[in-house]
């Protein structure tokens, strides 16, 4: 799995991938994340990559040429399965889409800023548009970080406990059940007896019931 992220603010992303599971995944060779500064592909001395919108209106628009040059330089080196543009008007991200994307080999994630990218970038290069929620961020970087994190944790070998990702919330359209660890008694607040019983089948049944209860209460839409 290789993920190339195109941004005009690379510093926003660099530390995110330098820690924890994402760092380990890269060190172990399970995933490679490369952040590219779109400004490096600008041809003017001020390294600008945006301009006023044709037709007027507030806000700058990211130009096609620097983005096109960056994408073409990457495509000269390898074939990409998807070029994903992070945008609030994209398809809402869910676990099913993340599962699909985790099976791909090479991905480009394009982060927008200002009023977004020239529509021709979307028409000519982008194969998929994704939103991480019905709210507007100041740029696509956080959305790209969310998406890359979500994808990479599913790549085989990345999580220590391979079954762990399968029991996440959403994997079976259910929210995850409550979890507990030591101490078994915190100032009189005890862990449910069933979890201390050692009875595996009963524990599984309890977890399923709790997951169902939580989903009914919090996200009944998932059960439709
Ligand atoms: N860029 C700005 N807001 C966004 C969102 N909600 N999802 C993806 N990219 C974005």
CSV table of N, CA, C and O and ligand atoms in Angstrom, one decimal, residues 86-88 130-140 143, ligand 1:
chain,number,residue,atom,x,y,z
A,86,UNK,N,-10.4,15.1,-1.6
A,86,UNK,CA,-11.1,15.3,-0.3
A,86,UNK,C,-11.9,16.6,-0.4
A,86,UNK,O,-11.3,17.6,-0.6
A,87,UNK,N,-13.2,16.5,-0.3
A,87,UNK,CA,-14.0,17.7,-0.5
A,87,UNK,C,-15.3,17.5,0.2
A,87,UNK,O,-15.9,16.4,0.2
A,88,UNK,N,-15.9,18.6,0.8
A,88,UNK,CA,-17.1,18.4,1.5
A,88,UNK,C,-18.3,18.0,0.6
A,88,UNK,O,-19.3,17.5,1.1
A,130,UNK,N,-14.3,12.2,-1.9
A,130,UNK,CA,-14.7,11.8,-0.6
A,130,UNK,C,-14.8,12.9,0.4
A,130,UNK,O,-14.0,13.8,0.5
A,131,UNK,N,-15.9,12.9,1.2
A,131,UNK,CA,-16.1,13.9,2.3
A,131,UNK,C,-16.0,13.1,3.6
A,131,UNK,O,-16.5,11.9,3.7
A,132,UNK,N,-15.5,13.6,4.7
A,132,UNK,CA,-15.4,12.9,5.9
A,132,UNK,C,-16.6,13.4,6.9
A,132,UNK,O,-16.7,12.9,8.0
A,133,UNK,N,-17.4,14.2,6.4
A,133,UNK,CA,-18.6,14.6,7.2
A,133,UNK,C,-19.2,15.9,6.7
A,133,UNK,O,-18.6,16.6,5.9
A,134,UNK,N,-20.5,16.1,7.1
A,134,UNK,CA,-21.2,17.3,6.7
A,134,UNK,C,-20.9,18.5,7.4
A,134,UNK,O,-21.7,19.1,8.1
A,135,UNK,N,-19.6,18.9,7.3
A,135,UNK,CA,-19.1,20.2,7.8
A,135,UNK,C,-17.9,20.6,7.0
A,135,UNK,O,-17.4,19.7,6.3
A,136,UNK,N,-17.6,21.8,7.0
A,136,UNK,CA,-16.5,22.3,6.1
A,136,UNK,C,-15.2,22.6,6.9
A,136,UNK,O,-15.2,23.3,7.9
A,137,UNK,N,-14.1,21.9,6.6
A,137,UNK,CA,-12.8,22.1,7.2
A,137,UNK,C,-12.1,23.2,6.4
A,137,UNK,O,-12.5,23.6,5.3
A,138,UNK,N,-11.0,23.8,7.0
A,138,UNK,CA,-10.3,24.8,6.3
A,138,UNK,C,-9.5,24.3,5.2
A,138,UNK,O,-9.0,25.0,4.3
A,139,UNK,N,-9.3,23.0,5.1
A,139,UNK,CA,-8.6,22.4,4.0
A,139,UNK,C,-8.8,20.9,4.1
A,139,UNK,O,-9.3,20.3,5.0
A,140,UNK,N,-8.3,20.2,3.0
A,140,UNK,CA,-8.5,18.7,2.9
A,140,UNK,C,-7.5,17.9,3.7
A,140,UNK,O,-7.6,16.7,3.8
A,143,UNK,N,-8.9,15.7,6.5
A,143,UNK,CA,-9.7,14.7,5.9
A,143,UNK,C,-8.8,13.6,5.3
A,143,UNK,O,-9.0,12.4,5.4
B,1,LIG,N1,-12.4,19.7,2.9
B,1,LIG,C1,-13.1,20.6,3.6
B,1,LIG,N2,-14.0,20.0,4.3
B,1,LIG,C2,-14.0,18.7,4.0
B,1,LIG,C3,-14.8,17.6,4.5
B,1,LIG,N3,-15.8,17.7,5.3
B,1,LIG,N4,-14.4,16.3,4.0
B,1,LIG,C4,-13.4,16.2,3.1
B,1,LIG,N5,-12.6,17.2,2.7
B,1,LIG,C5,-12.9,18.5,3.1
